[in-house]
Amino acid sequence: MNDMSETSGRNSVEIRQLDLSFGAVKVLQDLNLDIHEGEFLVLLGSSGCGKSTLLNCIAGLLEITDGQIWIKGENVTWSEPSERGIGMVFQSYALYPQMTVEGNLTFGLRNARVPKDEIARRVARAAEVLQIQPLLKRKPGALSGGQRQRVAIGRALVRDVDVFLFDEPLSNLDAKLRADLRVELKRLHQQLQNTMIYVTHDQIEAMTLADRIAIMKGGKIMQLGSPDEIYNRPQNIYVADFIGSPSMNFMAGRLERGTFVTEDLRLPMEDYEFSAPQVSDGPAILGIRPEHVVTGGLVQSAPVQTSVPVDLVEPMGSDTLVYAQLGGDKFRIRMDGHATVRIGETLPIGLVPAKGSLFDKTSEKRL
Ligand SMILES: Nc1ncnc2c1ncn2[C@@H]1O[C@H](COP(=O)(O)OP(=O)(O)OP(=O)(O)O)[C@@H](O)[C@H]1O
Ligand SMILES: [Mg+2]
């Protein structure tokens, strides 16, 4: 049995062998996660994978079935939410409609009998970082959605806490406001340097905000890593497929003495960085991101060259997405916005296998 009383000191939140069941339904299983001091950690996963449940366990709003939760070196597994030093922003933020913005921000602090000048100091700071000073005397009914959302975040900020928990705080907003608030949140974290745990199912939010991302599926963490690691070195097919839009292309084949072989192509993998020094031959899957397929003048210098029939073209402005077929499977290619490609044409392409991700077909793990 490992000694769970030991904490590294560098960690703000530590989750040890956490189990959570609702009746017979196991939602979180043997989950372990260390969140560093000052880190922006994003929990990312599809609907129902257990993100909110995990956040609520950390907040103390759910009683866990087994395991331990440590915050700042203290075992808080059985502590009340108010004793955990956390501030939470819920997805459905309810502001008090009859109170002004200032009233909403200070309500909790007044109840906790925080001294007046201390309240004023914290409100001023939160209002400044969230740029809501001009709104303090207004009521929520007279605010836009994005302004209300900022007040909800402000309500958590004025509490002087070590760890902020956010559950999809931007999901009610339109795309433009979301992008604006995303930038503000990032700036906020850079200023405050608090630990932030942020739940989303939006991969752009995850990639742009996170120091590290935990990708969850069925109550388990499939990969924990920096956005760069998650994107460029996905550890399994689930993560590779989940992250990136449009998705990675997958080709089925065999690894044979350092070459990935499909029915039609031979892709030399000698420049590929294998995860282990010894990788045995056998059925494998090669994943290639749409932006790593080269076209035009670059095809000639690519290690592998072929051509694909074009099914569909989607001009996106900044780039053009081309949907084609390779070996009978759908194959997506990202080209620049000026590319002129027509449906039905045969497009010469070049592949750079070393930039791809190779997986064992059975275990679906990265090779
Ligand atoms: N009180 C409950 N009783 C029974 N099952 C629950 C309860 N709360 C959540 N669940 C189940 O637990 C699983 C995880 O739910 P959770 O709310 O954590 O998902 P999520 O990842 O936050 O999803 P979303 O992105 O949709 O918010 C789901 O299958 C859900 O149906
Ligand atoms: Mg949720």
Coordinates of C-alpha atoms and ligand atoms in Angstrom, one line a residue:
M1 CA 0.0 0.0 0.0
N2 CA 1.5 3.4 -0.9
D3 CA 1.6 6.0 1.8
M4 CA -1.2 8.4 1.0
S5 CA -0.3 10.8 3.7
E6 CA 2.7 12.0 1.8
T7 CA 2.2 15.1 -0.4
S8 CA 4.8 16.6 -2.7
G9 CA 4.2 20.2 -1.6
R10 CA 4.1 21.3 -5.2
N11 CA 0.6 20.1 -5.6
S12 CA -2.5 22.2 -4.9
V13 CA -5.0 19.4 -5.2
E14 CA -4.4 15.7 -5.0
I15 CA -6.9 13.1 -5.8
R16 CA -6.1 9.6 -4.7
Q17 CA -7.9 6.4 -5.9
L18 CA -11.2 8.2 -6.1
D19 CA -14.3 6.1 -6.6
L20 CA -17.8 7.6 -6.9
S21 CA -21.0 5.7 -7.5
F22 CA -24.6 6.7 -7.7
G23 CA -26.3 3.6 -6.4
A24 CA -25.0 0.8 -8.6
V25 CA -23.6 3.1 -11.3
K26 CA -19.9 3.7 -11.0
V27 CA -19.3 7.1 -12.4
L28 CA -15.6 7.6 -11.3
Q29 CA -13.3 4.7 -10.9
D30 CA -9.9 4.6 -9.3
L31 CA -9.1 8.1 -10.4
N32 CA -5.8 9.6 -9.5
L33 CA -4.8 13.2 -10.4
D34 CA -2.3 15.8 -9.1
I35 CA -3.0 19.4 -9.8
H36 CA 0.1 21.7 -9.4
E37 CA 0.2 24.9 -7.5
G38 CA -0.9 27.7 -9.8
E39 CA -1.8 25.4 -12.6
F40 CA -4.7 25.9 -15.1
L41 CA -6.0 22.3 -15.4
V42 CA -8.8 21.6 -17.9
L43 CA -11.0 18.5 -17.6
L44 CA -12.2 17.7 -21.1
G45 CA -14.5 15.0 -22.3
S46 CA -17.8 14.3 -23.9
S47 CA -21.1 14.6 -22.2
G48 CA -21.6 12.2 -19.3
C49 CA -18.0 11.2 -18.8
G50 CA -17.9 12.5 -15.2
K51 CA -16.4 16.0 -15.4
S52 CA -19.0 17.8 -13.3
T53 CA -19.0 14.8 -10.9
L54 CA -15.3 15.1 -10.3
L55 CA -15.5 18.8 -9.8
N56 CA -18.3 18.4 -7.3
C57 CA -16.2 15.8 -5.4
I58 CA -13.3 18.3 -5.2
A59 CA -15.7 21.0 -4.0
G60 CA -17.2 18.7 -1.4
L61 CA -20.7 18.8 -2.9
L62 CA -20.7 15.1 -3.4
E63 CA -19.7 12.5 -0.8
I64 CA -17.2 10.1 -2.4
T65 CA -17.5 6.4 -2.3
D66 CA -13.8 5.6 -1.7
G67 CA -10.4 7.4 -1.9
Q68 CA -9.0 10.7 -0.7
I69 CA -8.9 14.3 -1.7
W70 CA -6.1 16.6 -0.5
I71 CA -6.0 20.4 -0.9
K72 CA -2.8 22.3 -0.1
G73 CA -1.4 19.3 1.8
E74 CA -4.5 18.8 3.9
N75 CA -6.8 15.8 3.7
V76 CA -10.2 17.4 3.0
T77 CA -12.0 14.1 2.1
W78 CA -14.5 14.6 4.9
S79 CA -14.4 18.4 5.2
E80 CA -17.3 20.7 4.5
P81 CA -17.3 22.6 1.2
S82 CA -16.8 25.9 3.1
E83 CA -13.7 24.5 4.8
R84 CA -11.9 23.6 1.6
G85 CA -10.6 27.0 0.4
I86 CA -12.3 26.7 -3.0
G87 CA -14.5 29.0 -5.1
M88 CA -16.8 27.5 -7.6
V89 CA -18.5 28.9 -10.7
F90 CA -21.4 26.8 -11.9
Q91 CA -22.6 26.3 -15.4
S92 CA -26.0 27.6 -14.4
Y93 CA -25.0 30.7 -12.5
A94 CA -27.9 32.2 -10.6
L95 CA -27.4 35.9 -9.7
Y96 CA -29.8 37.5 -7.2
P97 CA -32.0 39.5 -9.5
Q98 CA -33.1 42.0 -6.9
M99 CA -29.6 42.9 -5.9
T100 CA -27.1 45.1 -7.7
V101 CA -23.9 43.7 -9.2
E102 CA -22.1 45.0 -6.1
G103 CA -24.7 43.3 -3.9
N104 CA -24.2 40.0 -5.7
L105 CA -20.5 40.2 -5.3
T106 CA -20.5 41.1 -1.6
F107 CA -23.4 39.1 -0.3
G108 CA -21.4 36.0 0.7
L109 CA -18.6 38.2 2.3
R110 CA -21.1 40.2 4.3
N111 CA -22.7 37.0 5.6
A112 CA -19.2 35.8 6.6
R113 CA -18.7 39.1 8.4
V114 CA -15.6 40.0 6.5
P115 CA -14.6 43.6 7.5
K116 CA -16.0 46.4 5.3
D117 CA -12.7 47.7 4.0
E118 CA -11.6 44.2 3.1
I119 CA -14.8 43.7 1.1
A120 CA -14.2 46.9 -0.7
R121 CA -10.7 46.0 -1.5
R122 CA -11.7 42.6 -2.9
V123 CA -14.6 43.9 -4.9
A124 CA -12.4 46.6 -6.4
R125 CA -9.8 44.0 -7.5
A126 CA -12.4 41.6 -9.0
A127 CA -14.2 44.4 -10.7
E128 CA -10.9 45.6 -12.2
V129 CA -9.7 42.3 -13.5
L130 CA -13.1 41.5 -14.9
Q131 CA -13.7 45.0 -16.2
I132 CA -17.1 45.4 -14.6
Q133 CA -16.5 48.6 -12.5
P134 CA -19.1 50.6 -14.5
L135 CA -21.7 47.9 -13.9
L136 CA -21.5 47.7 -10.1
K137 CA -24.7 49.7 -9.4
R138 CA -26.8 47.9 -12.0
K139 CA -29.0 44.9 -11.5
P140 CA -28.5 41.6 -13.4
G141 CA -31.6 42.3 -15.6
A142 CA -29.8 45.2 -17.1
L143 CA -26.7 43.3 -18.1
S144 CA -25.8 41.3 -21.2
G145 CA -25.1 37.6 -21.0
G146 CA -21.4 38.0 -21.0
Q147 CA -21.5 40.7 -18.4
R148 CA -23.7 38.5 -16.1
Q149 CA -21.2 35.7 -16.7
R150 CA -18.4 37.9 -15.6
V151 CA -20.3 38.9 -12.4
A152 CA -20.8 35.1 -11.7
I153 CA -17.0 34.7 -12.0
G154 CA -16.5 37.8 -9.9
R155 CA -18.6 36.3 -7.1
A156 CA -16.1 33.4 -6.9
L157 CA -13.1 35.7 -7.2
V158 CA -13.9 37.9 -4.2
R159 CA -13.7 34.9 -2.0
D160 CA -10.1 34.7 -1.1
V161 CA -9.5 31.1 -2.1
D162 CA -6.6 29.0 -3.2
V163 CA -8.4 27.0 -5.9
F164 CA -11.1 28.0 -8.4
L165 CA -13.4 25.4 -9.9
F166 CA -15.2 26.3 -13.1
D167 CA -17.9 24.1 -14.6
E168 CA -18.4 25.1 -18.2
P169 CA -18.6 28.8 -17.3
L170 CA -18.8 30.0 -20.9
S171 CA -21.3 27.5 -22.3
N172 CA -24.3 29.8 -22.3
L173 CA -22.7 32.4 -24.4
D174 CA -22.5 33.0 -28.2
A175 CA -19.3 32.2 -30.0
K176 CA -17.9 35.8 -30.1
L177 CA -18.5 36.4 -26.4
R178 CA -17.1 33.1 -25.5
A179 CA -13.9 33.9 -27.4
D180 CA -13.6 37.3 -25.7
L181 CA -14.2 35.9 -22.2
R182 CA -11.8 33.0 -22.9
V183 CA -9.1 35.6 -23.4
E184 CA -10.1 37.4 -20.3
L185 CA -10.0 34.2 -18.3
K186 CA -6.5 33.5 -19.5
R187 CA -5.4 37.0 -18.5
L188 CA -7.1 36.6 -15.2
H189 CA -5.1 33.5 -14.5
Q190 CA -1.9 35.1 -15.5
Q191 CA -2.6 37.9 -13.0
L192 CA -3.9 35.9 -10.1
Q193 CA -1.8 32.7 -10.5
N194 CA -4.3 30.7 -8.5
T195 CA -4.9 27.1 -9.2
M196 CA -7.8 26.7 -11.6
I197 CA -9.7 23.5 -12.5
Y198 CA -11.9 24.1 -15.5
V199 CA -14.5 21.8 -17.0
T200 CA -15.4 22.0 -20.6
H201 CA -16.3 19.9 -23.6
D202 CA -15.0 22.6 -26.0
Q203 CA -11.6 21.5 -27.2
I204 CA -10.6 25.0 -28.4
E205 CA -11.2 26.3 -24.8
A206 CA -9.2 23.4 -23.5
M207 CA -6.2 23.9 -25.9
T208 CA -6.0 27.7 -25.4
L209 CA -6.5 27.9 -21.6
A210 CA -4.8 24.8 -20.2
D211 CA -1.4 24.3 -18.8
R212 CA -2.4 20.6 -18.8
I213 CA -5.5 18.9 -20.1
A214 CA -7.0 15.7 -18.6
I215 CA -9.1 13.9 -21.2
M216 CA -11.8 11.8 -19.6
K217 CA -13.9 9.0 -20.8
G218 CA -16.3 6.9 -18.8
G219 CA -15.1 8.2 -15.5
K220 CA -11.4 7.5 -16.3
I221 CA -8.5 9.8 -17.4
M222 CA -7.4 8.7 -20.9
Q223 CA -4.5 11.1 -21.0
L224 CA -3.1 13.9 -18.9
G225 CA -0.6 16.3 -20.6
S226 CA 0.1 19.7 -22.0
P227 CA -2.0 20.8 -25.0
D228 CA 1.1 20.1 -27.2
E229 CA 1.5 16.5 -25.8
I230 CA -2.2 15.8 -26.2
Y231 CA -2.3 17.1 -29.7
N232 CA 1.0 15.9 -31.1
R233 CA 1.6 12.7 -29.0
P234 CA -1.9 11.3 -28.2
Q235 CA -1.3 8.1 -26.1
N236 CA -4.3 6.2 -27.5
I237 CA -6.7 6.2 -30.4
Y238 CA -9.5 7.7 -28.2
V239 CA -7.5 10.8 -27.5
A240 CA -6.2 11.1 -31.0
D241 CA -9.7 10.9 -32.4
F242 CA -11.2 13.2 -29.8
I243 CA -8.9 16.1 -30.2
G244 CA -8.5 18.1 -33.4
S245 CA -11.1 19.3 -35.9
P246 CA -11.6 17.9 -38.4
S247 CA -10.5 14.6 -36.8
M248 CA -7.3 12.8 -37.5
N249 CA -7.3 10.4 -40.4
F250 CA -6.8 6.7 -39.5
M251 CA -5.3 4.1 -41.8
A252 CA -5.4 0.4 -41.0
G253 CA -2.3 -1.7 -41.8
R254 CA 0.6 -3.6 -40.4
L255 CA 3.9 -2.6 -39.0
E256 CA 6.6 -4.7 -40.7
R257 CA 10.2 -4.1 -39.8
G258 CA 9.9 -0.4 -39.4
T259 CA 7.5 0.2 -42.3
F260 CA 3.8 0.7 -42.0
V261 CA 2.2 -1.2 -44.8
T262 CA -1.4 -0.8 -46.1
E263 CA -3.0 -2.5 -49.1
D264 CA -1.8 0.2 -51.4
L265 CA 1.0 2.1 -49.6
R266 CA 4.3 1.6 -47.9
L267 CA 5.1 4.2 -45.3
P268 CA 8.7 4.2 -43.9
M269 CA 8.6 5.0 -40.1
E270 CA 12.4 5.3 -39.5
D271 CA 12.1 9.0 -38.5
Y272 CA 9.1 8.3 -36.2
E273 CA 9.8 8.6 -32.5
F274 CA 8.6 5.2 -31.1
S275 CA 7.4 5.3 -27.5
A276 CA 9.4 2.2 -26.6
P277 CA 12.8 1.1 -27.8
Q278 CA 11.4 -2.3 -29.0
V279 CA 8.2 -2.4 -31.0
S280 CA 7.1 -5.7 -32.4
D281 CA 5.5 -6.1 -35.9
G282 CA 1.8 -6.6 -36.2
P283 CA -1.5 -5.0 -37.0
A284 CA -1.4 -1.3 -36.4
I285 CA -3.3 2.0 -37.1
L286 CA -1.5 5.1 -38.4
G287 CA -3.2 8.4 -37.7
I288 CA -2.4 11.5 -39.8
R289 CA -3.8 14.9 -39.0
P290 CA -5.5 16.7 -41.9
E291 CA -2.9 19.6 -41.7
H292 CA 0.0 17.2 -42.0
V293 CA -1.0 16.1 -45.5
V294 CA 1.0 18.1 -48.0
T295 CA -0.3 19.3 -51.4
G296 CA 0.8 21.4 -54.4
G297 CA 4.6 21.9 -54.9
L298 CA 5.4 20.2 -51.6
V299 CA 4.2 16.8 -52.7
Q300 CA 7.4 16.1 -54.6
S301 CA 9.6 16.3 -51.5
A302 CA 7.3 14.2 -49.3
P303 CA 8.5 10.7 -48.4
V304 CA 5.3 9.1 -49.6
Q305 CA 3.2 10.3 -52.6
T306 CA -0.2 9.2 -53.8
S307 CA -3.4 10.8 -55.1
V308 CA -6.9 10.9 -53.8
P309 CA -10.4 11.5 -55.4
V310 CA -12.0 14.6 -53.9
D311 CA -15.6 14.2 -52.6
L312 CA -16.3 17.5 -51.0
V313 CA -14.6 20.9 -50.5
E314 CA -15.4 23.3 -47.6
P315 CA -13.9 26.8 -47.9
M316 CA -13.5 28.1 -44.3
G317 CA -11.9 31.4 -45.2
S318 CA -8.5 30.9 -43.4
D319 CA -8.2 27.4 -44.8
T320 CA -10.0 24.9 -47.0
L321 CA -11.1 21.5 -45.9
V322 CA -11.0 18.8 -48.5
Y323 CA -12.8 15.5 -48.0
A324 CA -11.4 12.7 -50.1
Q325 CA -10.9 8.9 -50.0
L326 CA -7.8 6.9 -49.3
G327 CA -7.9 3.1 -49.3
G328 CA -11.7 3.2 -49.3
D329 CA -11.8 5.3 -46.1
K330 CA -12.7 8.9 -45.6
F331 CA -9.6 11.1 -45.7
R332 CA -9.5 14.8 -44.7
I333 CA -7.0 17.3 -45.8
R334 CA -6.5 20.9 -44.6
M335 CA -5.2 23.2 -47.3
D336 CA -4.7 27.0 -47.2
G337 CA -7.7 29.3 -47.9
H338 CA -6.5 30.1 -51.4
A339 CA -6.4 26.5 -52.6
T340 CA -8.6 25.9 -55.6
V341 CA -9.8 22.3 -55.5
R342 CA -12.8 20.9 -57.4
I343 CA -15.1 18.1 -56.4
G344 CA -14.3 15.0 -58.6
E345 CA -10.7 15.9 -59.2
T346 CA -7.8 13.7 -58.4
L347 CA -5.6 15.5 -55.9
P348 CA -1.9 14.6 -55.6
I349 CA -0.9 14.4 -51.9
G350 CA 2.2 13.8 -50.0
L351 CA 2.4 12.0 -46.6
V352 CA 5.0 12.5 -43.9
P353 CA 4.6 9.3 -41.8
A354 CA 7.0 10.5 -39.0
K355 CA 4.6 13.3 -38.2
G356 CA 1.8 10.8 -37.7
S357 CA 0.7 8.8 -34.6
L358 CA 1.1 5.0 -34.7
F359 CA -1.1 2.8 -32.6
D360 CA -1.2 -0.9 -31.8
K361 CA -4.5 -2.2 -33.3
T362 CA -5.5 -4.4 -30.3
S363 CA -4.5 -2.2 -27.3
E364 CA -5.2 1.0 -29.2
K365 CA -2.1 2.4 -27.4
R366 CA 0.6 4.6 -29.0
L367 CA 3.5 2.7 -30.4
Ligands
LIG1 N1 -27.4 12.2 -9.1 C1 -27.1 11.3 -10.0 N2 -27.6 10.1 -10.0 C2 -27.3 9.1 -10.9 N3 -26.5 9.3 -11.9 C3 -25.9 10.5 -12.1 C4 -26.2 11.6 -11.1 N4 -25.5 12.7 -11.5 C5 -24.8 12.3 -12.6 N5 -25.1 11.0 -13.0 C6 -24.5 10.3 -14.1 O1 -23.1 10.3 -13.9 C7 -22.4 10.4 -15.2 C8 -21.5 11.6 -15.2 O2 -22.2 12.8 -15.1 P1 -21.5 14.2 -15.1 O3 -22.6 15.2 -14.8 O4 -20.4 14.2 -14.2 O5 -21.1 14.3 -16.6 P2 -20.3 15.5 -17.4 O6 -19.1 14.9 -17.9 O7 -20.3 16.7 -16.5 O8 -21.3 15.7 -18.6 P3 -21.8 17.1 -19.3 O9 -20.7 17.5 -20.3 O10 -23.0 16.7 -20.0 O11 -22.1 18.1 -18.3 C9 -23.6 10.5 -16.2 O12 -23.7 9.3 -16.8 C10 -24.8 10.9 -15.4 O13 -26.0 10.4 -16.0
MG2 MG -21.2 18.6 -16.6

